[in-house]
XYZ file of C-alpha atoms in Angstrom:
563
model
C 14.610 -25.758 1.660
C 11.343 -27.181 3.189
C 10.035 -30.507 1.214
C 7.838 -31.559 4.441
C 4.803 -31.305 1.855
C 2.301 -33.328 4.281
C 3.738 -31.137 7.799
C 2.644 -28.185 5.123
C -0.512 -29.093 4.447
C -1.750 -30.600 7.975
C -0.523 -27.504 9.268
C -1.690 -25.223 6.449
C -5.246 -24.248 8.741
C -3.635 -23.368 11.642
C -1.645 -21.155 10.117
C -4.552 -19.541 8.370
C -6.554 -18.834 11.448
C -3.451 -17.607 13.525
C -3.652 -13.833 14.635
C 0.070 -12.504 13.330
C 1.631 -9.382 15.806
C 3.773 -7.705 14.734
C 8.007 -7.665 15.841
C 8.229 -4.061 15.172
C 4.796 -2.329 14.912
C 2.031 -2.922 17.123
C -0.567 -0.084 18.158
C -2.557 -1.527 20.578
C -1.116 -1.348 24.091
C -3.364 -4.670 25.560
C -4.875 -1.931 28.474
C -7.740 -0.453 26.559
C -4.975 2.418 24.681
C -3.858 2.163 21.098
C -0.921 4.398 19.772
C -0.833 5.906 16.665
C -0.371 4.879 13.588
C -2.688 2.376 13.980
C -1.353 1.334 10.729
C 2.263 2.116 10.641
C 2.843 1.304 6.507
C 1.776 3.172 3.070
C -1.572 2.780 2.706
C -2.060 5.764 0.916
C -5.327 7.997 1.177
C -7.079 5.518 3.105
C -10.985 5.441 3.194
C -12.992 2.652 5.134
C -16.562 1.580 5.497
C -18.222 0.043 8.132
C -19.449 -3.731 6.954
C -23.084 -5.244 6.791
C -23.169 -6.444 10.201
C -22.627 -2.867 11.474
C -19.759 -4.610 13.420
C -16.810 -5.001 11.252
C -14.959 -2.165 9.096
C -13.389 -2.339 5.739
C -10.231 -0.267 4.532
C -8.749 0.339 1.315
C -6.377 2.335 -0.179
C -4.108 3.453 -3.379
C -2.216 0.997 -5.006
C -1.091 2.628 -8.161
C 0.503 0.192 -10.206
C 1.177 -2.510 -7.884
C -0.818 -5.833 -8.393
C -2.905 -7.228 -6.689
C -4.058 -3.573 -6.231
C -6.762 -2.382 -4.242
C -5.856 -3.701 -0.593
C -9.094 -4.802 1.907
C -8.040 -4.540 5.231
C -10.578 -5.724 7.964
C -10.593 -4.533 11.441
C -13.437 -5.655 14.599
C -11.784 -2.429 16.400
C -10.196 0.149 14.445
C -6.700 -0.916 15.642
C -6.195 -3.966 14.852
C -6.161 -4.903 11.125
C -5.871 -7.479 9.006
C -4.896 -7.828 5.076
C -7.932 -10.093 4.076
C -8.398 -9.593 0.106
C -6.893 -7.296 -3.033
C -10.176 -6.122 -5.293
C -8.564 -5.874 -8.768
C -6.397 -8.914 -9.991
C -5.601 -7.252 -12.970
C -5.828 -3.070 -14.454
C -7.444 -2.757 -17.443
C -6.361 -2.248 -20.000
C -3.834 -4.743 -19.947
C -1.651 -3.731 -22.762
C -1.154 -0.284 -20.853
C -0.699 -2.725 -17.376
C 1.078 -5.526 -18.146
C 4.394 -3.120 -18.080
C 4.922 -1.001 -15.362
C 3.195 2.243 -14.887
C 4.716 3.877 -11.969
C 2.325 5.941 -10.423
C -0.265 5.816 -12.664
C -3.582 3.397 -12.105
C -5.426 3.145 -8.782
C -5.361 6.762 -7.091
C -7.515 7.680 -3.788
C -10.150 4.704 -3.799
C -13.424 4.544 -1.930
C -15.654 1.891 -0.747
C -19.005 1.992 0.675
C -21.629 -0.591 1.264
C -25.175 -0.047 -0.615
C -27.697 -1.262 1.719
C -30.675 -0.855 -1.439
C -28.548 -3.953 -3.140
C -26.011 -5.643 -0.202
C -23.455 -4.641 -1.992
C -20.136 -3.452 -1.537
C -18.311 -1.018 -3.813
C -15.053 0.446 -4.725
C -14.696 3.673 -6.790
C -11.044 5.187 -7.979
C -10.328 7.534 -10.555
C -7.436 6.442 -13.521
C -6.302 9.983 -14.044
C -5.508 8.889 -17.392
C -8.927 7.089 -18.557
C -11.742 7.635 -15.961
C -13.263 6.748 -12.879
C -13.553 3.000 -12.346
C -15.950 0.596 -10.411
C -15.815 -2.794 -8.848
C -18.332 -4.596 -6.576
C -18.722 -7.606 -4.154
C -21.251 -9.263 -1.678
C -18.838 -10.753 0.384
C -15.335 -8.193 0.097
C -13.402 -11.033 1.504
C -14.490 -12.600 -1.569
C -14.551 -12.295 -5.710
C -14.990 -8.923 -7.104
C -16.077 -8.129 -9.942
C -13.805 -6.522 -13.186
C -12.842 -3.307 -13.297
C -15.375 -1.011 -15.328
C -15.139 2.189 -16.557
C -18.352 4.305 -15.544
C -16.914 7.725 -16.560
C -14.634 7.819 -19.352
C -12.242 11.149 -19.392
C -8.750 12.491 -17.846
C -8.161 14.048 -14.932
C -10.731 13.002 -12.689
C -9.737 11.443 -9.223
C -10.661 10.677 -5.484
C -13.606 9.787 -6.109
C -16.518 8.865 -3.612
C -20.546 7.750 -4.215
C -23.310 8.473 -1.781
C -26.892 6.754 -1.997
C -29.245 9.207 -0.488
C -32.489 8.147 1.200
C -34.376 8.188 -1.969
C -32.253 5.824 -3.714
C -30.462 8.582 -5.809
C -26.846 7.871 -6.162
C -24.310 11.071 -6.391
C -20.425 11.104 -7.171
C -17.795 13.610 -5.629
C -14.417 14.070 -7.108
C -11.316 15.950 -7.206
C -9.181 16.594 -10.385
C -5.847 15.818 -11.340
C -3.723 19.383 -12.592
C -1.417 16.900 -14.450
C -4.064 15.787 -16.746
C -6.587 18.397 -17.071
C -4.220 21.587 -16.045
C -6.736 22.852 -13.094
C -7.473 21.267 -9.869
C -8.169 22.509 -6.363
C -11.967 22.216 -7.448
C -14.693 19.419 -6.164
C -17.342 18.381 -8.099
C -20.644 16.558 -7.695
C -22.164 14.751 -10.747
C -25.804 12.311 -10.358
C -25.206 8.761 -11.118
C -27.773 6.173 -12.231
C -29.380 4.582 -8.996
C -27.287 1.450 -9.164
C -23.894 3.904 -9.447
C -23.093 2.348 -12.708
C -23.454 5.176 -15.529
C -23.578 8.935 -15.114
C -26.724 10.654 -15.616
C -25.973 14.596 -14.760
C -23.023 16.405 -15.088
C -20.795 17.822 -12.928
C -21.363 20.870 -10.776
C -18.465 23.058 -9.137
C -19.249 22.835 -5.022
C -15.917 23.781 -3.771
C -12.922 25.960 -4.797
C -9.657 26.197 -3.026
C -7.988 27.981 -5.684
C -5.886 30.990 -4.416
C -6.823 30.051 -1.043
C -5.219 28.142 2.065
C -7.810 25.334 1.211
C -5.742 25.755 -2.264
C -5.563 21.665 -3.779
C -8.489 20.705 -2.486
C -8.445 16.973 -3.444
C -9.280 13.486 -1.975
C -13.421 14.043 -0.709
C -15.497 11.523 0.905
C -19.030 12.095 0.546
C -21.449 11.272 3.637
C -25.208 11.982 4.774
C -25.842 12.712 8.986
C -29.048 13.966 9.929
C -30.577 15.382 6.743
C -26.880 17.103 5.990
C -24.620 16.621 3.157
C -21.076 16.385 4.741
C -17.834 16.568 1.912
C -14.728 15.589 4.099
C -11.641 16.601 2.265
C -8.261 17.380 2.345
C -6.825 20.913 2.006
C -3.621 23.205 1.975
C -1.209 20.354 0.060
C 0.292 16.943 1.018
C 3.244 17.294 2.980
C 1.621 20.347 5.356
C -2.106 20.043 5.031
C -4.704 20.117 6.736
C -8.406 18.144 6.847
C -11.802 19.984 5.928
C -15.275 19.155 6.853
C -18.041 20.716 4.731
C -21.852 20.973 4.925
C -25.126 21.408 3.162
C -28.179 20.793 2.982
C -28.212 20.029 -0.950
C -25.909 17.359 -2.702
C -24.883 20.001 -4.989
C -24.313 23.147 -2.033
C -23.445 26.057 -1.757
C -21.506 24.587 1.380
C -19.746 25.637 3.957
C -16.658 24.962 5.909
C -14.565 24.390 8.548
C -10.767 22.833 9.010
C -11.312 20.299 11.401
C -7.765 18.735 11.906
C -4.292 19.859 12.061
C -0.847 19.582 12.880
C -1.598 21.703 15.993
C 1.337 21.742 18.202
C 2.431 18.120 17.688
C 5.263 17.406 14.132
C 2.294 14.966 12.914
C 2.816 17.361 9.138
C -0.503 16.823 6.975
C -2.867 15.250 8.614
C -6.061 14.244 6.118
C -7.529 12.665 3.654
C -9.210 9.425 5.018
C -12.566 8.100 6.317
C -15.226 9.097 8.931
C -17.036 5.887 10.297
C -19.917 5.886 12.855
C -19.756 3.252 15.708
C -22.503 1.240 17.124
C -21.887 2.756 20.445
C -22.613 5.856 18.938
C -19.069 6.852 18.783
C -17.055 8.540 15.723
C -14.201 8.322 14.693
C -11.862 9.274 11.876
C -8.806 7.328 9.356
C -6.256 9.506 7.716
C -2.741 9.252 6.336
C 0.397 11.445 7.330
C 2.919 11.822 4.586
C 6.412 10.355 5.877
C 7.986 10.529 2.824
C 10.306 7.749 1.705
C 8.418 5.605 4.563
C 5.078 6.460 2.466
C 1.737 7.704 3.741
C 0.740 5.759 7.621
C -2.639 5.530 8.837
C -3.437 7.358 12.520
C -6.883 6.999 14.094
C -8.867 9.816 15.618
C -11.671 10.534 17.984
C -14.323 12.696 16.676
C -16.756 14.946 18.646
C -19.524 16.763 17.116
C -19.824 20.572 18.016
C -22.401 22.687 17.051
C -23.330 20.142 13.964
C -19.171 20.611 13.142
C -16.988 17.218 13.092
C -14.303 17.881 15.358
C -11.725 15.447 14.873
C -8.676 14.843 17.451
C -8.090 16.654 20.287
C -7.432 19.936 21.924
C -9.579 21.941 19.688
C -9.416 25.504 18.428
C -12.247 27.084 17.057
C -13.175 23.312 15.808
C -10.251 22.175 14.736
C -8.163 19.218 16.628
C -4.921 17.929 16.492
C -3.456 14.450 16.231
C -2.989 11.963 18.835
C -0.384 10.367 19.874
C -2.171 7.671 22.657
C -5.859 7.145 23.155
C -8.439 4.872 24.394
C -9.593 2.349 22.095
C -12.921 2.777 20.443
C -16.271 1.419 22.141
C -17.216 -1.560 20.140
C -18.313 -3.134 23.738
C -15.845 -6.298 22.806
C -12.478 -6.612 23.593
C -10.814 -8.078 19.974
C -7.655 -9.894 20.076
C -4.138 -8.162 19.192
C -3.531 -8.650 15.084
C -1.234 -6.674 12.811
C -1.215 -6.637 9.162
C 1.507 -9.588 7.665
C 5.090 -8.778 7.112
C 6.981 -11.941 7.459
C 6.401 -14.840 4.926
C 7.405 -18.857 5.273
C 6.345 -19.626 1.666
C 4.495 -22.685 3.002
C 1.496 -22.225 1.159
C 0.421 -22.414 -2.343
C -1.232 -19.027 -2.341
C 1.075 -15.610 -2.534
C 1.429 -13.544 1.034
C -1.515 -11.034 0.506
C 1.215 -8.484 1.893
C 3.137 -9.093 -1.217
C 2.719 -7.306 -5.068
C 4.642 -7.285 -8.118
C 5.143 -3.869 -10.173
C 2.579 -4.147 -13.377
C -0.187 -7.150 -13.875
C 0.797 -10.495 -12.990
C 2.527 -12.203 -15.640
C 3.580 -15.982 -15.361
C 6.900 -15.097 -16.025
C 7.287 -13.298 -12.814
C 7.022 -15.981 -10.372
C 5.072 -18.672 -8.805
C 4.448 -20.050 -5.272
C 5.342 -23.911 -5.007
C 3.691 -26.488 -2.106
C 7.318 -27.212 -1.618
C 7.968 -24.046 1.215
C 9.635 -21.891 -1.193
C 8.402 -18.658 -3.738
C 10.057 -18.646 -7.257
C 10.940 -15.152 -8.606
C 11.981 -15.907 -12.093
C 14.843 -13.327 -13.680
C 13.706 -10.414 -15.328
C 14.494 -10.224 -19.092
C 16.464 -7.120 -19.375
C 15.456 -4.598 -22.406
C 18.104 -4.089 -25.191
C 18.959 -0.740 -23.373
C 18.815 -1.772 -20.380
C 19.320 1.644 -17.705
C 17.942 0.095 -14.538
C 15.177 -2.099 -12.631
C 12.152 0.672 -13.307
C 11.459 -1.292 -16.109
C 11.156 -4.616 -14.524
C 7.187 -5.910 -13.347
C 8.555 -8.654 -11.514
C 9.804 -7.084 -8.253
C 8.130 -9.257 -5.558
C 7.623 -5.955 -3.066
C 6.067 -5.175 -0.043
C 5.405 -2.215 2.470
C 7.934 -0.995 5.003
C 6.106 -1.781 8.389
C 8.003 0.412 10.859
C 10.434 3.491 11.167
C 12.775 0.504 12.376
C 13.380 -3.248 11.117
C 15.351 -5.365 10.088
C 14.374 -7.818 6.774
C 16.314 -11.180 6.191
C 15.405 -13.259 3.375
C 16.967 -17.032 2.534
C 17.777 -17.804 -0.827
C 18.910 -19.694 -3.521
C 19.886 -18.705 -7.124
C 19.643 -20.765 -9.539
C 21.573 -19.657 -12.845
C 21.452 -21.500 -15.729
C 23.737 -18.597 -17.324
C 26.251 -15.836 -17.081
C 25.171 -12.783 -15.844
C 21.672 -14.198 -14.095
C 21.199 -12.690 -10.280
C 19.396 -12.159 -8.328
C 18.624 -10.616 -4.183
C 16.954 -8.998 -1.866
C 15.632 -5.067 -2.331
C 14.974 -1.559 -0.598
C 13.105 -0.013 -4.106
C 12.007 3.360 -4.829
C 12.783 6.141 -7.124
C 16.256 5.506 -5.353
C 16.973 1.900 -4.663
C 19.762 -0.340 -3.634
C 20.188 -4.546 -3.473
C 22.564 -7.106 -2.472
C 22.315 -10.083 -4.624
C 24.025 -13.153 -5.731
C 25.598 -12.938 -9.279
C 26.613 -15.902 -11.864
C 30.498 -14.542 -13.100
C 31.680 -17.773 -15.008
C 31.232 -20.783 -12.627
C 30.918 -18.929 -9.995
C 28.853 -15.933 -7.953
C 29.771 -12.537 -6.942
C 28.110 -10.989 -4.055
C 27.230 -8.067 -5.513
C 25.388 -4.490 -4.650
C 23.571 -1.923 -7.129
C 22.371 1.019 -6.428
C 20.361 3.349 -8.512
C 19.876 6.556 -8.287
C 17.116 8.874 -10.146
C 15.969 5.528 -11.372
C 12.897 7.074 -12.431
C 14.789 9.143 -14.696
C 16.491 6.291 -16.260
C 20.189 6.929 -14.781
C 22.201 3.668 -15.011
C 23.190 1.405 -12.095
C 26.112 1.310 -9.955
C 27.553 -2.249 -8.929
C 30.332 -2.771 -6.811
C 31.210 -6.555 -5.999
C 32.233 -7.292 -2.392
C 32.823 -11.045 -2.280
C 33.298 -14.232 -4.625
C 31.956 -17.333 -3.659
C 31.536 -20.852 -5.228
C 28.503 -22.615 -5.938
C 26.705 -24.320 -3.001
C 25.985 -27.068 -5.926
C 25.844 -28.023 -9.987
C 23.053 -30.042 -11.883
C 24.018 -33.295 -12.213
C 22.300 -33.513 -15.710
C 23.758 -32.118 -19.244
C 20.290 -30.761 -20.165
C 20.223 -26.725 -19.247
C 22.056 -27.294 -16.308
C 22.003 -24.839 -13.204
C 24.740 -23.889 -10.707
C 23.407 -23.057 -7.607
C 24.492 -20.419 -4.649
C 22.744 -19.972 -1.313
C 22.882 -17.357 0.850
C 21.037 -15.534 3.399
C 20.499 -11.611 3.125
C 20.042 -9.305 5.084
C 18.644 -5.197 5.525
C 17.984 -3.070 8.400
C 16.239 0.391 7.857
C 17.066 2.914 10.718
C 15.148 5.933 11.685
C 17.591 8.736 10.772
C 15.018 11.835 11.279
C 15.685 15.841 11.339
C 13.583 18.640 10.701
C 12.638 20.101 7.613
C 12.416 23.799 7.019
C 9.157 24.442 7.796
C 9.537 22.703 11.270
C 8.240 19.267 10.556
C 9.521 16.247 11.097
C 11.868 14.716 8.455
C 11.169 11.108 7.823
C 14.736 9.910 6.467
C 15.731 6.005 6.822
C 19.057 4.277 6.728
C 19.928 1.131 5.249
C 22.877 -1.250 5.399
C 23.235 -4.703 4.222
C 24.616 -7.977 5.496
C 24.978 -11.203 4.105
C 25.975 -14.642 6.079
C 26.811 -18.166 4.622
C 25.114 -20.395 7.411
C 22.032 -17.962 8.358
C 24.427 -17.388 12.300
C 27.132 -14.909 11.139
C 26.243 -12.003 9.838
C 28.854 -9.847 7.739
C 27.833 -6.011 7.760
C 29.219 -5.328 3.954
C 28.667 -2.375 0.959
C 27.747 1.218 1.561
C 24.609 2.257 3.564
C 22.359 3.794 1.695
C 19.050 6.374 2.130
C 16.048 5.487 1.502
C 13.569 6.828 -1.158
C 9.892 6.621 -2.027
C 8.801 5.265 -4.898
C 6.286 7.505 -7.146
C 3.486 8.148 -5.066
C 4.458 5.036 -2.727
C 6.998 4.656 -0.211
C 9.773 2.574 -0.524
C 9.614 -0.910 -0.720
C 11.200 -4.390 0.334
C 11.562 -7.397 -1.106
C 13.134 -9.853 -3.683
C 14.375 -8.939 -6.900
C 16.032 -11.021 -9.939
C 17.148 -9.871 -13.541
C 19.629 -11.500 -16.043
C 20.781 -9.839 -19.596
C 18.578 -9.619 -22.454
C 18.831 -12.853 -24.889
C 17.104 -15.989 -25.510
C 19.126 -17.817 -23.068
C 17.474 -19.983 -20.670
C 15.700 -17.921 -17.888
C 17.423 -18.297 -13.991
C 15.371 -18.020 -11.193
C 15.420 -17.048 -6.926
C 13.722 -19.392 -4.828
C 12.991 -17.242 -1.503
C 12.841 -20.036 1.352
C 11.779 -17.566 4.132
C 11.392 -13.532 4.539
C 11.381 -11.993 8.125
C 10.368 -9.323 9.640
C 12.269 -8.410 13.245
C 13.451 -5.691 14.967
């Protein structure tokens, strides 16, 4: 471990104003080109803004359950991007939160900057309680609490725009699950500072029995006197992107697709943000679906033709496809190369932004330490215990690339039988190789779950016993101690799915080594899964049985990122 506490903190601003690049995902090419995705993780149904200045953007994007939730990403250039803040510290209401909700909570945010009051804001829809607000001056900063502006199921994706007259409007899509229709937009007034709902909601577009059929995710803009909806159509995996038109908030409109797959294996490109450069360039974020990877964000060009938002390129009767390489966007500077954080030292006392646990943060899940280390305390395992989708303490973050390797050094520290605890691929399928107290000593042990979500039990098969790198010296709860360093790599497997698209499947295996040199390849490999409504996820996990016993704990020294 690292106890160089003054080395830490002399060092600690450096570290904060270093540009981090990525060792296995990097989009821009340093010669003007970026390749797509500019952002090559799961941040789902993406929207962004462009900032106060009129020189920096702002992008968010569905976090679900996960906490900190509501991701701000900041970007000088559309390609390279930086995690900077998380908006919501905490869903309300925290007796439904503070357990895991998998799936439910932040779906298809949207932020926008209010010029009438300098402020930003971020709008989501709880498909289970109602469309939510926060707000901030600064959204690097402190944002305000969640509030509920719209109380009512089934409403999601939704988006405000201030027209020039200070009137505020709200778009949204609805959630089938909760209200049994969707495939239906809707356009509702809102009180002038977007905080209360003053009209209600009018019917502007229906998909239903259609190839625009689940019409979901808008983004509402104004461009010239015309109200433009930007939507998704067509369904997740093999969709397509809509642009629609009027001169009235509340239509009739009309539309156009605007994007899709084209002749490239990019399946579903949409649902994202249209921004408006400076330079007087546009250009357009959206997600493609890559299943157990999650949902990646690609960047495209956008030309205007005959008042239509054409968005990619080699265009059919307005419609573009994705691209693969492109010039960089005209924002006259040339910005220096940054990627969004993957690997973590521990060597500060605040969390890696790039990290979140699975419900609200609870003490009890872990804490940072000035010491170079992260504590992940054991879960608590229910009385009928089936598997970790119960657990909120599963220190997580996105896969960054189709290919990478994680390593993570730790020590487990069990103060009792049966405590353990490792490193993680999680989704509704997961597998981990952790260290496990058996009497005094460990077992190098892996699970794997499958249909986790379902609540089907574990599978553990130990490969190797080992003895403890060290005991307490003290009769007071005394620990016994294993370190180890672990190790996953996630391999691009691929195919093609029936329809003709690309199939996103991963591999992973697992190693383990004893001095961090040697690395022992050891269990079965394993394919990876998404998690509900997110892609798989890495990290650090730790669970011992249910009991009053004293509570174990991982401390994670280091977590790396290579190829």
């Amino acid at each position: 471990m690292k106890h160089y506490l003054t080395t830490i903190l002399l060092l600690f601003p450096l570290m904060m104003q270093a540009q981090y690049k990525s060792l296995v995902w990097c989009p821009d090419n340093g010669d003007g080109t970026f390749t797509n995705p500019v952002i090559n993780a799961d941040y789902s149904d993406p929207d962004v803004c462009v900032g106060a200045s009129g020189e920096d953007f702002y992008l968010t994007a569905s976090s679900f359950n996960c906490i900190p939730g509501l991701p701000i990403l900041h970007s000088k250039d559309l390609v390279n991007w930086k995690i900077v803040n998380h908006a919501v510290k905490a869903l309300p209401p925290l007796e439904r939160y503070n357990q895991p909700q998998h799936g439910n909570g932040v779906w298809a945010p949207s932020i926008r900057y209010n010029q009438n009051n300098q402020t930003y804001y971020i709008y989501w829809g709880d498909p289970d309680l109602g469309v939510f607000v926060t707000t901030a001056k600064d959204p690097e900063g402190e944002w305000t609490e969640p509030q509920c502006v719209i109380e009512g199921k089934g409403m999601i994706d939704t988006t405000p725009l201030w027209d020039d007259d200070g009137k505020c409007y709200l778009v949204n899509g609805w959630a089938n699950s909760r209200c049994q229709f969707n495939s239906v937009l809707t356009v509702r007034e809102m009180s002038a500072d977007g905080m209360k709902q003053i009209g209600n909601p009018v019917i502007v577009f229906d998909g239903n029995g259609t190839e625009d059929r689940t019409a979901e995710g808008p983004k509402f803009y104004k461009r010239d006197g015309w109200y433009w909806i930007m939507c998704p159509a067509g369904g997740v995996p093999i969709g397509h992107q809509l642009a629609m038109r009027s001169k009235s908030p509340f239509g009739p409109y009309e539309s156009k697709r605007v994007l899709a797959m084209g002749n490239t294996n990019i399946n579903g490109p949409h649902q994202g943000g249209w921004v408006h450069l400076k330079s007087g360039e546009d250009w357009f974020l959206h997600f493609q679906d890559k299943e157990a990877y999650g949902r990646v964000v690609w960047l495209e060009p956008v030309e205007w033709k005959d008042n239509w938002p054409v968005m990619g390129e080699k265009a059919k009767n307005y419609c573009g496809q994705p691209v693969l390489k492109y010039k960089k966007p005209n924002v006259v500077k040339t910005y220096p190369i940054e990627n969004p954080v993957e690997s973590d030292e521990f060597n500060t006392i605040q969390m890696g932004k790039q990290w979140q646990w699975h419900a609200n943060y609870q003490q009890t899940f872990g804490m940072p330490t000035p010491y170079g280390y992260m504590r992940v305390f054991c879960h608590k395992q229910s009385e009928d215990y089936k598997n970790m989708w119960e657990a909120g303490n599963l220190l997580l973050q996105k896969t960054p690339a189709d290919n990478f390797t994680a390593t993570a050094k730790i020590r487990l520290s069990a103060k009792d039988e049966g405590q353990y605890g490792g490193i993680t691929v999680f989704g509704m399928d997961y597998q981990a190789l952790v260290l496990k107290r058996v009497g005094d000593a460990f077992q190098l042990q892996q699970i794997t779950c499958k249909n986790a979500d379902k609540g089907k039990p574990e599978e553990v098969k130990t490969l190797a016993t080992l003895k403890a790198t060290e005991k307490d010296k003290v009769d007071y709860q005394p620990a016994i101690h294993c370190d180890a360093y672990l190790r996953l790599k996630v391999s691009y497997v691929g195919g093609k799915n029936a329809d003709g698209t690309n199939k996103h499947e991963a591999s992973v295996e697992f190693a383990w080594s004893k001095d961090g040199k040697k690395y022992e390849s050891v269990g079965d490999k394993f394919t990876m899964r998404q998690g509900k409504w997110i892609g798989a996820k890495i990290g650090i996990m730790a669970a011992e049985p249910a009991g009053k016993k004293v509570r174990g704990w991982v401390d994670v020294d280091w977590f790396r990122i290579t190829k």
